[in-house]
Coordinates of C-alpha atoms in Angstrom, one line a residue:
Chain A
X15 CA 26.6 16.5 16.4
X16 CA 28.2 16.5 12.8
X17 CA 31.7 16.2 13.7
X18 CA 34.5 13.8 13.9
X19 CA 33.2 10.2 12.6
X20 CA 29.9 9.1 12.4
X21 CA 29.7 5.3 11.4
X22 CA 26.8 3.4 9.3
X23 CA 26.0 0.2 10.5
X24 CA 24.5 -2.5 8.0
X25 CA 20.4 -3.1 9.3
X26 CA 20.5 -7.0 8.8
X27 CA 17.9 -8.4 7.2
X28 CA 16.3 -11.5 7.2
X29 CA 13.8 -12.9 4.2
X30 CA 11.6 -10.7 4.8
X31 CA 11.8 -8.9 8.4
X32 CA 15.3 -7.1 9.7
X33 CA 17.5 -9.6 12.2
X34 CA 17.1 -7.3 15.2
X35 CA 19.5 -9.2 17.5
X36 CA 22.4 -8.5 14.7
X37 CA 21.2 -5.0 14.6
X38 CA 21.8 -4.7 17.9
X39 CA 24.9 -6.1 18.5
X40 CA 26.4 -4.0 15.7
X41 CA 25.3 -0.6 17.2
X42 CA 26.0 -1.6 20.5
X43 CA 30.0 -2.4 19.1
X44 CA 30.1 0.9 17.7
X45 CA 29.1 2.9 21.0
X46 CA 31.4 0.6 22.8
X47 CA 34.4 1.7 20.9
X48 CA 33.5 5.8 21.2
X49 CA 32.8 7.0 17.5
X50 CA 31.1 10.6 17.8
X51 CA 27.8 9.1 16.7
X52 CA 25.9 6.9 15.3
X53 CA 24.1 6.2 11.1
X54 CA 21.2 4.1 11.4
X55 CA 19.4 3.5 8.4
X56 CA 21.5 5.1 5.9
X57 CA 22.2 3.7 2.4
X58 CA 24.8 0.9 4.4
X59 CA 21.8 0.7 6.7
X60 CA 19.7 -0.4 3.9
X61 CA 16.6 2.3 4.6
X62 CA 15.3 2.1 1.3
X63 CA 14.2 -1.0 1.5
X64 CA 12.3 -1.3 4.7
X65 CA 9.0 -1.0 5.8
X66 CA 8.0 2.0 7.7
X67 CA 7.4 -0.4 10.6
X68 CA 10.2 -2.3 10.1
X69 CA 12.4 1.6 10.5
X70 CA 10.4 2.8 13.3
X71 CA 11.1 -0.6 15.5
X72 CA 15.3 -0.5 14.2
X73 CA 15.2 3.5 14.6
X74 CA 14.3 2.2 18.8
X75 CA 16.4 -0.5 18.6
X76 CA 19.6 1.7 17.6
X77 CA 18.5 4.2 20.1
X78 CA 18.9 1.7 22.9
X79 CA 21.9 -0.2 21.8
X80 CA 23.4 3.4 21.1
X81 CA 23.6 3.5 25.0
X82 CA 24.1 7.5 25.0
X83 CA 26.2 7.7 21.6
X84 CA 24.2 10.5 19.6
X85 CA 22.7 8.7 17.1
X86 CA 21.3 10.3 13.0
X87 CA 18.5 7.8 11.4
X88 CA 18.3 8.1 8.0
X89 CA 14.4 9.0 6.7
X90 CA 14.4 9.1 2.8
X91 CA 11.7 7.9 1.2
X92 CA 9.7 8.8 -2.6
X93 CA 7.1 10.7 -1.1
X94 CA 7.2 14.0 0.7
X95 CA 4.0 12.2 3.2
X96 CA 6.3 9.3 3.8
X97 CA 9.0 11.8 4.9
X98 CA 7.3 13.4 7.3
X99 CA 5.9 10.5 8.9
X100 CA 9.5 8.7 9.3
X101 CA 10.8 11.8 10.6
X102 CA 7.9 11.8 13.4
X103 CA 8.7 8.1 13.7
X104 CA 12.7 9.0 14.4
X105 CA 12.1 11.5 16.8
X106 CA 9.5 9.6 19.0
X107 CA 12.4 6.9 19.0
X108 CA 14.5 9.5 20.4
X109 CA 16.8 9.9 17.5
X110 CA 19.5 12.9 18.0
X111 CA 19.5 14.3 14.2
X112 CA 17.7 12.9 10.9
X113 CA 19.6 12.6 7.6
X114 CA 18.0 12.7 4.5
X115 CA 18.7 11.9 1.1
X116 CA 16.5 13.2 -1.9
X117 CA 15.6 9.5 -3.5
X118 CA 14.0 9.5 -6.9
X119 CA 11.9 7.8 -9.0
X120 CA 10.8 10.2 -11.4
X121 CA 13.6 12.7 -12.0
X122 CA 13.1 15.6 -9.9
X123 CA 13.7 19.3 -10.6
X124 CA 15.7 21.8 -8.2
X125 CA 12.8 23.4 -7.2
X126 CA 11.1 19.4 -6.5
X127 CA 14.4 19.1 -4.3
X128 CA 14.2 22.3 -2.5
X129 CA 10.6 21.6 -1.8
X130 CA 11.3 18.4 0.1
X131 CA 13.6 19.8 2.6
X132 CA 11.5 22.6 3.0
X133 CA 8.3 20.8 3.8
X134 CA 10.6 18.1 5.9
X135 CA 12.9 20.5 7.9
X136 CA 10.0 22.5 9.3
X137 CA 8.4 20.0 11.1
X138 CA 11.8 18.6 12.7
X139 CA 12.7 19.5 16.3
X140 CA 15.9 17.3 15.7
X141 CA 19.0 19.1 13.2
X142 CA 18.9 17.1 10.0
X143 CA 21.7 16.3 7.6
X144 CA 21.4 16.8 3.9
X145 CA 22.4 13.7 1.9
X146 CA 24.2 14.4 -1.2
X147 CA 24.5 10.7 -2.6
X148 CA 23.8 10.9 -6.6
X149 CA 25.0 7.3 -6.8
X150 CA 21.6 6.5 -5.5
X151 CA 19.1 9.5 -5.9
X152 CA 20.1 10.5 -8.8
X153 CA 20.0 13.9 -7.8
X154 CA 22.9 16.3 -9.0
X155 CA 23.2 18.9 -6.3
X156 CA 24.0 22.3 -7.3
X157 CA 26.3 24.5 -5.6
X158 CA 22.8 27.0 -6.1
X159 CA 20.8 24.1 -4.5
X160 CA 23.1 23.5 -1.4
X161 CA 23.1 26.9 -0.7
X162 CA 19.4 26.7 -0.7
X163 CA 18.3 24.1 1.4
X164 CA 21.1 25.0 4.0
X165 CA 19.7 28.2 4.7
X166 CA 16.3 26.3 5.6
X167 CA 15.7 25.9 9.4
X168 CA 17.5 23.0 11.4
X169 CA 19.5 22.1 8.3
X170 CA 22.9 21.2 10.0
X171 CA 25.0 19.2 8.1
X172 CA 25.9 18.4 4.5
X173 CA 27.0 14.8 3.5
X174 CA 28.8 14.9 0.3
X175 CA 30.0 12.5 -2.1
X176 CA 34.3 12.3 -2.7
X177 CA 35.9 14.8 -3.8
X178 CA 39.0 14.9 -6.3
X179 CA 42.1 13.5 -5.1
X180 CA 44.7 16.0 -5.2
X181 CA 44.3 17.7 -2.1
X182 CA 44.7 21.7 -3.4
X183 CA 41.7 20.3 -5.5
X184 CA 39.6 18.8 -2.7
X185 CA 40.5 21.7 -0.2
X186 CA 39.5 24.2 -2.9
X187 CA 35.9 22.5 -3.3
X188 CA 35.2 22.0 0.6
X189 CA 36.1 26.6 0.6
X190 CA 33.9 27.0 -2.2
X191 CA 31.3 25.0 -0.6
X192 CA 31.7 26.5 2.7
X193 CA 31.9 29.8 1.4
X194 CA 28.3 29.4 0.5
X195 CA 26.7 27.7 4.0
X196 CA 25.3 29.3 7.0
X197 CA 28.7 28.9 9.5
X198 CA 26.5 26.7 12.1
X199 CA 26.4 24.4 9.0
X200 CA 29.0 21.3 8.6
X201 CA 31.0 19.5 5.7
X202 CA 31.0 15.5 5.9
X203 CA 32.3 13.2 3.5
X204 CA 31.2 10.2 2.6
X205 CA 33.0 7.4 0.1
X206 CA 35.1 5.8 1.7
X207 CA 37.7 6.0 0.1
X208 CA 37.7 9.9 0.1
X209 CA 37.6 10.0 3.4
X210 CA 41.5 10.7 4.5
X211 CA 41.4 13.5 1.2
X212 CA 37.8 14.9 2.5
X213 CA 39.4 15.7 6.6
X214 CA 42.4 16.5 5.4
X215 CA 40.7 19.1 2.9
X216 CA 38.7 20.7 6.3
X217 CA 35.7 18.6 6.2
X218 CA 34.7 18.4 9.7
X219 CA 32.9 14.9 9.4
X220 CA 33.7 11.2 7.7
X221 CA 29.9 9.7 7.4
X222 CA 32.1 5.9 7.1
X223 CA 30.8 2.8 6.0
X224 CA 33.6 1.0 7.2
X225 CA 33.3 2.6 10.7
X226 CA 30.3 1.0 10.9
X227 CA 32.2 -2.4 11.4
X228 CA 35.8 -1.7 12.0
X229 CA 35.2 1.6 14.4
X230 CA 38.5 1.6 16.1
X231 CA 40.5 1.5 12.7
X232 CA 38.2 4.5 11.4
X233 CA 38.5 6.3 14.5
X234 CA 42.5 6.3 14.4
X235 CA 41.9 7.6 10.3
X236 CA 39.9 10.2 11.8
X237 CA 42.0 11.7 15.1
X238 CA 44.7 11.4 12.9
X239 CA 43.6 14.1 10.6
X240 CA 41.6 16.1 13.3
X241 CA 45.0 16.3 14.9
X242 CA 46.0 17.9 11.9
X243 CA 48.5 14.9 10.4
X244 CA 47.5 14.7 7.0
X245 CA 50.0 12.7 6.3
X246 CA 49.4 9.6 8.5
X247 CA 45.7 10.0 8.1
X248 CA 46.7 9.4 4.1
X249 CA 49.2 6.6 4.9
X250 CA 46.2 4.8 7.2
X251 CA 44.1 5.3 4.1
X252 CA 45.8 3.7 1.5
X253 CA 46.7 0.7 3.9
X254 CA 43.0 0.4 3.5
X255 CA 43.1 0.4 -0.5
X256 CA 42.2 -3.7 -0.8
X257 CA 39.1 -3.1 1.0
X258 CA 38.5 0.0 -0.7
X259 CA 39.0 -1.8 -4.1
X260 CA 36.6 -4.4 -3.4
X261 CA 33.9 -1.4 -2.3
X262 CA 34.9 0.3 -5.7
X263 CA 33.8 -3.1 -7.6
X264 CA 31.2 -4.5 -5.3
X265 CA 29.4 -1.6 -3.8
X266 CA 30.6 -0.9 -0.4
X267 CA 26.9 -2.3 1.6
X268 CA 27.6 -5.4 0.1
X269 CA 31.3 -5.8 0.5
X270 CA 30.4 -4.9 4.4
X271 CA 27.6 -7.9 4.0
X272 CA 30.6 -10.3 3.6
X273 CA 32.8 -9.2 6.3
X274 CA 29.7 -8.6 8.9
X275 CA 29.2 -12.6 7.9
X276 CA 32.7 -13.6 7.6
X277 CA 33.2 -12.0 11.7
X278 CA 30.2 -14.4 12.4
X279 CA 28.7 -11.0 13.0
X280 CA 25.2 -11.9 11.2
X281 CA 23.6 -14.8 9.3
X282 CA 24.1 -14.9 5.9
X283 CA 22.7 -13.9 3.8
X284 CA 21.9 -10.3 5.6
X285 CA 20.9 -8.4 2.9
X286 CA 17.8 -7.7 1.3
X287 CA 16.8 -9.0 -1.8
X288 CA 17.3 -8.2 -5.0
X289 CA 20.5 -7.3 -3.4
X290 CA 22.9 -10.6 -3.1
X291 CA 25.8 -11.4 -1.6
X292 CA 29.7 -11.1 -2.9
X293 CA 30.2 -13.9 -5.6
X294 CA 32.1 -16.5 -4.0
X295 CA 36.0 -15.0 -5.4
X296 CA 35.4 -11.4 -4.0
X297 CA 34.6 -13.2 -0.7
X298 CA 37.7 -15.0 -0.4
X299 CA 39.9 -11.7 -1.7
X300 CA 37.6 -10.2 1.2
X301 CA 38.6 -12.3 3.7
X302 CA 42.7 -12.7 2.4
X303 CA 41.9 -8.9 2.8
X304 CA 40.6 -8.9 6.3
X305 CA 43.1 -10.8 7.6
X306 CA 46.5 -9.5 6.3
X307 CA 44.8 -5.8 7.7
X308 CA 44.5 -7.7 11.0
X309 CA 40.8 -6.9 10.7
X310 CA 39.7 -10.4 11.4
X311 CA 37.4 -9.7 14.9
Chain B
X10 CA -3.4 -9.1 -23.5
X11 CA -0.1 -7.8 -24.5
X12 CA -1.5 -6.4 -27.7
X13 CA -2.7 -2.7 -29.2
X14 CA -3.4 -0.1 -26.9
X15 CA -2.8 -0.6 -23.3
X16 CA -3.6 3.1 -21.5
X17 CA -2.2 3.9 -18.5
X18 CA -4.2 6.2 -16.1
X19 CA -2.8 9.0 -13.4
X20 CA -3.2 8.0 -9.9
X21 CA -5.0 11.4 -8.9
X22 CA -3.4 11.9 -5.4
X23 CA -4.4 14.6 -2.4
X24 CA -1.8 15.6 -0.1
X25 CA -1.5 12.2 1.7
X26 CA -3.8 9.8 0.0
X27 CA -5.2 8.7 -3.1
X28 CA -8.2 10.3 -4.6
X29 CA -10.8 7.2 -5.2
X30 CA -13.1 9.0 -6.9
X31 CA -11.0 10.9 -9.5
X32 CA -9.4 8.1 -10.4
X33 CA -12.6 5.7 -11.0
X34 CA -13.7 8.1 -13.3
X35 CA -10.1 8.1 -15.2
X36 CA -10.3 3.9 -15.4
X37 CA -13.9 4.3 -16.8
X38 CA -13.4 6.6 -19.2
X39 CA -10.8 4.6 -20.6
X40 CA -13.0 1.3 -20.8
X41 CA -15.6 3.1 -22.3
X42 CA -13.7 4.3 -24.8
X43 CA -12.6 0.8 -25.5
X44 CA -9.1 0.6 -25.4
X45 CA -7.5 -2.9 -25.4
X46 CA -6.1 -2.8 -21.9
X47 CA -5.3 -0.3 -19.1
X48 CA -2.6 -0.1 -17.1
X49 CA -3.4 1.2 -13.5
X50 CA -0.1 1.8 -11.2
X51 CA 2.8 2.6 -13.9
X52 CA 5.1 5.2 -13.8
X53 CA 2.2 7.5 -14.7
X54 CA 0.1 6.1 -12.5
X55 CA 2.7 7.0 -9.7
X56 CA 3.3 3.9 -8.2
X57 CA 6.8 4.5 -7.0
X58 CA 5.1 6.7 -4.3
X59 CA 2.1 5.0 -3.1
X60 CA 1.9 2.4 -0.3
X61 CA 0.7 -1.0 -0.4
X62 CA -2.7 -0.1 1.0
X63 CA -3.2 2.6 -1.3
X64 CA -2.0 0.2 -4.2
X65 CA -4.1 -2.1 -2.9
X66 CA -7.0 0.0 -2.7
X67 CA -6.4 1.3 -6.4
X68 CA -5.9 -2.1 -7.9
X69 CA -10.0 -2.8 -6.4
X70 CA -10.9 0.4 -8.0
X71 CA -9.2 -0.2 -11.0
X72 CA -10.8 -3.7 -11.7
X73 CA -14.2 -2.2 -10.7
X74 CA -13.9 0.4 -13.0
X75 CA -12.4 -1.3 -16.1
X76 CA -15.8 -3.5 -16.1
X77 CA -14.2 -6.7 -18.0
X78 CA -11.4 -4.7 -19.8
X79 CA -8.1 -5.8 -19.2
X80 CA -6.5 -4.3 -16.3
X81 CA -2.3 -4.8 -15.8
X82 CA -1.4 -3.5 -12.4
X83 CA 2.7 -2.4 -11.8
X84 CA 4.0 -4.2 -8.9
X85 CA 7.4 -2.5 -8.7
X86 CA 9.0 -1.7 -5.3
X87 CA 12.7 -2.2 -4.1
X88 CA 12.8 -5.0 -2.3
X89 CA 11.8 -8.4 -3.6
X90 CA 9.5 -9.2 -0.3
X91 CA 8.2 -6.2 -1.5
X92 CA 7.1 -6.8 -4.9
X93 CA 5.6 -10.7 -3.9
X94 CA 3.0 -9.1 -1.4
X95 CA 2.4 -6.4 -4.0
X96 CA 2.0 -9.2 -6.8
X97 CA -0.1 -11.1 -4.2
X98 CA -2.8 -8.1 -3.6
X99 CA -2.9 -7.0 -7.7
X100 CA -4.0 -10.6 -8.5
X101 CA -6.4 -10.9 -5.2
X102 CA -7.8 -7.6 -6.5
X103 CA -8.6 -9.2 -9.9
X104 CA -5.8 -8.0 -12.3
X105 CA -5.5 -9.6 -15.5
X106 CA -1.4 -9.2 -15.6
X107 CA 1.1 -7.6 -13.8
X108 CA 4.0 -4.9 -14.6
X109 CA 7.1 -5.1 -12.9
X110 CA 10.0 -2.1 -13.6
X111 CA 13.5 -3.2 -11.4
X112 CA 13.2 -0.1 -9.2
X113 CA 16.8 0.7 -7.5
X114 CA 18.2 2.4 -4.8
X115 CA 21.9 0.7 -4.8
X116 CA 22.9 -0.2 -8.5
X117 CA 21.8 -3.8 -9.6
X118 CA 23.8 -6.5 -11.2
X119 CA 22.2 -7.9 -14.0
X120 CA 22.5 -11.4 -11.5
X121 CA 20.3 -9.2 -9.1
X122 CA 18.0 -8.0 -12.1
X123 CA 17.6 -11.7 -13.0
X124 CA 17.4 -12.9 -9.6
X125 CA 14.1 -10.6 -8.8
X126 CA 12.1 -11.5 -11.9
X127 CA 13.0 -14.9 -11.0
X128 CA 11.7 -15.0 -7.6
X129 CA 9.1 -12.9 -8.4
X130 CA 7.8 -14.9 -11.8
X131 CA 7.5 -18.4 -9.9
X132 CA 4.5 -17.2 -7.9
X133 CA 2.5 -16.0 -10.4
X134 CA -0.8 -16.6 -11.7
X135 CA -1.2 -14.1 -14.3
X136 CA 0.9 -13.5 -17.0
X137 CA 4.1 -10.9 -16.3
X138 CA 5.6 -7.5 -18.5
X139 CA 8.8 -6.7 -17.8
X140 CA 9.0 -2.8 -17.6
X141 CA 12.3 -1.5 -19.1
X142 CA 12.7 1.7 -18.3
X143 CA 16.2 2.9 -17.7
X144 CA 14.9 6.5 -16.8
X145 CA 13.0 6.3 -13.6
X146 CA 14.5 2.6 -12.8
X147 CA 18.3 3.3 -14.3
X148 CA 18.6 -0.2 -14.8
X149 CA 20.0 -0.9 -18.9
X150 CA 19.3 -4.2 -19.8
X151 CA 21.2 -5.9 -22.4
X152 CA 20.1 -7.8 -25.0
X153 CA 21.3 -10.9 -23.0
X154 CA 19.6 -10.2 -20.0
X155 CA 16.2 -9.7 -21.7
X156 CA 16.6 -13.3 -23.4
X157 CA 17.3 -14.6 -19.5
X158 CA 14.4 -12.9 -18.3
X159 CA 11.8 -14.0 -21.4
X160 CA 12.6 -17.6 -20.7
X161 CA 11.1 -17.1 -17.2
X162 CA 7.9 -18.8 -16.6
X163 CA 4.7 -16.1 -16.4
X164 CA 6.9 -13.5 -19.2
X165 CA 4.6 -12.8 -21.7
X166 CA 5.7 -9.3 -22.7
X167 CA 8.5 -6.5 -22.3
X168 CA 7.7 -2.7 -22.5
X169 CA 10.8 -1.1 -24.2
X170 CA 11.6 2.5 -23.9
X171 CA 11.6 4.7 -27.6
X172 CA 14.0 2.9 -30.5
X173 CA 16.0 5.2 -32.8
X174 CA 13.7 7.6 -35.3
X175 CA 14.6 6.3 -38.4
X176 CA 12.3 3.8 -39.2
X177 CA 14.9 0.8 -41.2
X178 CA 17.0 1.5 -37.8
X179 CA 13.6 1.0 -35.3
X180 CA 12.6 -2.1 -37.4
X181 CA 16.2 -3.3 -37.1
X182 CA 16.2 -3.0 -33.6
X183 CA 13.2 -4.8 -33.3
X184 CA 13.7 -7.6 -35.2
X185 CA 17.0 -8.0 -33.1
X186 CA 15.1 -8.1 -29.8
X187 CA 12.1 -10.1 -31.2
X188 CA 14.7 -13.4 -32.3
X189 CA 16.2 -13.1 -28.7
X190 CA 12.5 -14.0 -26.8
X191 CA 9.9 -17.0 -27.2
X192 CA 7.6 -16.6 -29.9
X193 CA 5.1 -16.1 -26.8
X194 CA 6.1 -13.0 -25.0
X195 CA 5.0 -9.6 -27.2
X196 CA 7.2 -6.4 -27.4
X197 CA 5.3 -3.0 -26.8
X198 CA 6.3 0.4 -27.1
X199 CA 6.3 3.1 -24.6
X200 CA 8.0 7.0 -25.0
X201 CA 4.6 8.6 -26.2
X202 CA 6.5 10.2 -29.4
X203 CA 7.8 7.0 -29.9
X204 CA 5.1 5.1 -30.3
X205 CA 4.3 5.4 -34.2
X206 CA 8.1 4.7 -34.8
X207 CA 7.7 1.2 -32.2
X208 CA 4.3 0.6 -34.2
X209 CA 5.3 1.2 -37.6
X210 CA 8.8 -0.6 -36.7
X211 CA 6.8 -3.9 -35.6
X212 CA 6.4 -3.6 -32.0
X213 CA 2.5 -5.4 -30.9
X214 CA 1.7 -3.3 -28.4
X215 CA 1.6 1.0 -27.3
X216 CA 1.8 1.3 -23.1
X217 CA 0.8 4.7 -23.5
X218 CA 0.4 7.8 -21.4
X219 CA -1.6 9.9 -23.8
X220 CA -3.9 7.2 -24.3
X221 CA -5.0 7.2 -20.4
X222 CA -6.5 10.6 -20.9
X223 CA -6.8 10.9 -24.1
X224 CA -8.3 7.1 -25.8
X225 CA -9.6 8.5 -28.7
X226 CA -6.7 9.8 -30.2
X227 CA -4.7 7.0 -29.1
X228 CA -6.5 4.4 -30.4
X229 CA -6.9 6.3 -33.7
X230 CA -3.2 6.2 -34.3
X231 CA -2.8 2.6 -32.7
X232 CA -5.8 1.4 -35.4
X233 CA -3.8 3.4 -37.8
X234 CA -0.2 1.2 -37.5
X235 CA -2.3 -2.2 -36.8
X236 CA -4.0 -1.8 -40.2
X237 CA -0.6 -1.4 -41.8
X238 CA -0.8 2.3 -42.8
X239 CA 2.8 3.7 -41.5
X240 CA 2.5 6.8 -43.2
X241 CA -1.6 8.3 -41.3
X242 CA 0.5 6.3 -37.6
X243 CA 3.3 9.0 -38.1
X244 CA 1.0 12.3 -39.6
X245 CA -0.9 11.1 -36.0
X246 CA 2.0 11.2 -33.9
X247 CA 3.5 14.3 -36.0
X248 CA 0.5 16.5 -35.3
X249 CA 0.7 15.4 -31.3
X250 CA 4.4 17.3 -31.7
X251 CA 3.2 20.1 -29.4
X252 CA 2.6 17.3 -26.4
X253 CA 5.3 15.5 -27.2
X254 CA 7.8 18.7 -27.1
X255 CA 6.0 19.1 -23.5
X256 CA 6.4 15.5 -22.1
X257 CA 10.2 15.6 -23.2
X258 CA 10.9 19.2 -21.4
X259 CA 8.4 18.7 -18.4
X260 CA 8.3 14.5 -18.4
X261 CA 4.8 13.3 -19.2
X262 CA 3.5 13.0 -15.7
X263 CA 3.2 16.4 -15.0
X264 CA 2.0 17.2 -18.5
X265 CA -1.1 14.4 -18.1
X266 CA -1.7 15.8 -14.0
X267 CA -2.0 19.4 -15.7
X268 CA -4.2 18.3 -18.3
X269 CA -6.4 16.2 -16.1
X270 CA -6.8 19.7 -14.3
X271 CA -7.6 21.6 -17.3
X272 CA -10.2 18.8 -18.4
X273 CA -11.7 18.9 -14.5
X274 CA -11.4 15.1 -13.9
X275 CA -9.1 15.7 -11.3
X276 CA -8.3 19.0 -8.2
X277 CA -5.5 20.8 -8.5
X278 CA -2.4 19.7 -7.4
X279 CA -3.0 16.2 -7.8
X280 CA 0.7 14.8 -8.0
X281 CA 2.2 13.7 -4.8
X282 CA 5.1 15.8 -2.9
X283 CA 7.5 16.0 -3.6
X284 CA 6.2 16.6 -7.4
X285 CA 5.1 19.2 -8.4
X286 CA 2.5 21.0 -10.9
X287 CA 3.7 22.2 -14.4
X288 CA 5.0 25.6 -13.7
X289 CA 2.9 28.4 -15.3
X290 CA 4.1 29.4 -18.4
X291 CA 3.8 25.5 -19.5
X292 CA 0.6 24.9 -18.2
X293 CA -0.6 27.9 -20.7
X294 CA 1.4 26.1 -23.4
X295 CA -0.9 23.4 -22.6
X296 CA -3.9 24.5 -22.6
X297 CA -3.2 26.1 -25.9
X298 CA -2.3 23.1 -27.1
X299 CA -4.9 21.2 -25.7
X300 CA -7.1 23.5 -27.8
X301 CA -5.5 23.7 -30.9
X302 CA -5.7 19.9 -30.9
X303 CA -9.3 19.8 -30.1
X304 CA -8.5 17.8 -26.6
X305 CA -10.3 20.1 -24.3
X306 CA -13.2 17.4 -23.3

């Protein structure tokens, strides 16, 4: 389930509903061109700021257009209640695996944390995927913590933010993280950007927010470093940097936005507000970007 | 409105709702102690976690309750659609005002910051306080983006978090802020252990936490600063150091739920998952200094 490359596809929105023919369209792409599964509703996916209605109907949307692919649906929300009852909500959609980051609002303790997954993971009858993201929650993970919750039942998968560049550094940080998980328990990275050091370091998944638009050109940055050639997965990597400069500036959801738009992919604007689109000079480096990586449909 | 003592109340929860009764009595005890305005559905009153039915519901109580006091009512959420339907029930349920903090889940652009306050300020009916507070919202607005935001039609007042301790430095600070806005919009402290420093310093208003439980003493020390004595505002504050040195270590929320326990205006827990109770050894702190400060009724 947590293996290989799982891509995030944006949840376009609408002013105030999510545009469910987009929605479709973009999973549907993604099954079409093989990635080991599916993200609906992660941070790219925009979960946070949905209804739980509005997740339950793109949770059964994704698992349709999905057509097979195995597909995670994100289910963070600020209270443990809320939680639970997207969780029930993914399932009865028929969602293969749950991910689930810690979002905050008041700063949480460890023990706060801990308590979440443990009241979360078990009622689950799906594996769930721990989502590391302090960018967003807030949340510092401990190696203590990690060790914690993956010991809890049907906790599968760890998504973790990028890890140093040097790769004796990153490979040193996946062992001492491994070296303290249950062995049925998996590595992911996520950032981009991180994601040719992350496989190359032994992480077994890339949770990719480009993948969720340009699958086939994650997919070759993946094989390429599950077939063990570090090298090339590095060299398709840094091909990648302008787009990874403009997620390092911009956020990588709203960079995404812009290119979902400028393939005629979605409306525009797609994303929910507060959130707006690129400013009108990051969307034209976007698209000179786009099309000198030949990433223009 | 903006002005002296504005007391904000928990939002006594039980494991999945909200605990109507518990909470009317909180509200009234706060308008018959005769505080200048309450706040229902701020950070204390744990509206992060609550959903719009429930905030909803509490916003009727609260008005009910208040019986012609004042009543502000936070409308934060993350998404902007969000927030308008929020803003929409508070003033159908009879607030006087509204709060809004610039919740995130993806980093906001000061654009984005200025966009929602924007959209958000033109539908209004009752006058707006923007909620600055970088620790649950991790939002820092600049001094700039706080003159943008005052101009707004509906801004009548912004809730900053604690200044600096020295008092020429607070004042300072102040002063600074106060030439930036309208002469109409009002600057209130919050940061309990702040709050003689924001008095004393100039600021026309305390959003305080103590103050929802405990009026009394609030209103003592707010009197205190209004009627120009600095030096019985900060011997006020400075003999509440035992409840301050709690809310810093623990965060006031779970210091107020635990007291609202040990006073029996509320079960036990009464926070909502994934929060949890003061652990043990602090909730005996507490109730010894509850006792010491003659705060146990």
């Amino acid at each position: 389930m947590f293996r290989g490359l799982s891509a995030f596809p944006l949840t376009p929105t609408t002013e105030t509903d999510i545009d469910e023919a987009s929605f479709r369209t973009l999973v549907a792409r993604l099954a079409a061109a093989g990635v080991d599964s599916i993200g609906a509703l992660g941070s790219t996916g925009g979960y946070a700021y949905l209804s739980r209605e509005q997740r339950a109907r793109a949770a059964r949307i994704a698992v349709e257009a999905a057509d097979g692919v195995p597909l995670v649906v994100g289910i963070g929300a600020l209270r443990t209640a809320q939680v639970s009852a997207l969780a029930e909500d993914a399932q009865k959609a028929g969602a293969s695996a749950v991910l689930l980051a810690p979002m905050t609002y008041q700063a949480l303790t460890d023990d706060e944390v801990f308590g979440l997954y443990e009241d979360v993971s078990r009622e689950l009858s799906v594996p769930l995927c721990v989502y590391d993201n302090p960018g967003t929650t807030h949340v510092h993970f401990t190696d203590e913590l990690h060790a914690r919750i993956a010991h809890l039942p049907n906790v599968a998968a760890i998504k973790i933010p990028p890890l140093p560049d040097a790769p004796a550094r990153a490979k040193a940080r996946v062992e001492t993280l491994r070296a303290l998980l249950p062995d049925t328990v998996t590595i992911g990275i996520s950032g981009d950007w991180a994601a040719a050091t992350g496989l190359n370091a032994g992480c077994e998944a890339w949770y990719s927010v480009v993948g969720g638009l340009f699958p086939a050109t994650a997919l070759t940055l993946t094989r390429a470093a599950q077939d063990g050639d570090a090298a090339r997965a590095t060299a398709l990597s840094e091909r990648l940097e302008p787009l990874w400069e403009l997620f390092r500036v911009h956020g990588s959801l709203r960079v995404m936005s812009a290119a979902a738009e400028q393939l005629g992919l979605t409306d525009r604007p797609n994303l929910p507000r507060p959130l707006r689109e690129l400013p009108p000079p990051a969307h034209q480096k976007l698209a000179t970007a786009l099309t000198s990586l030949g990433l223009t449909a």
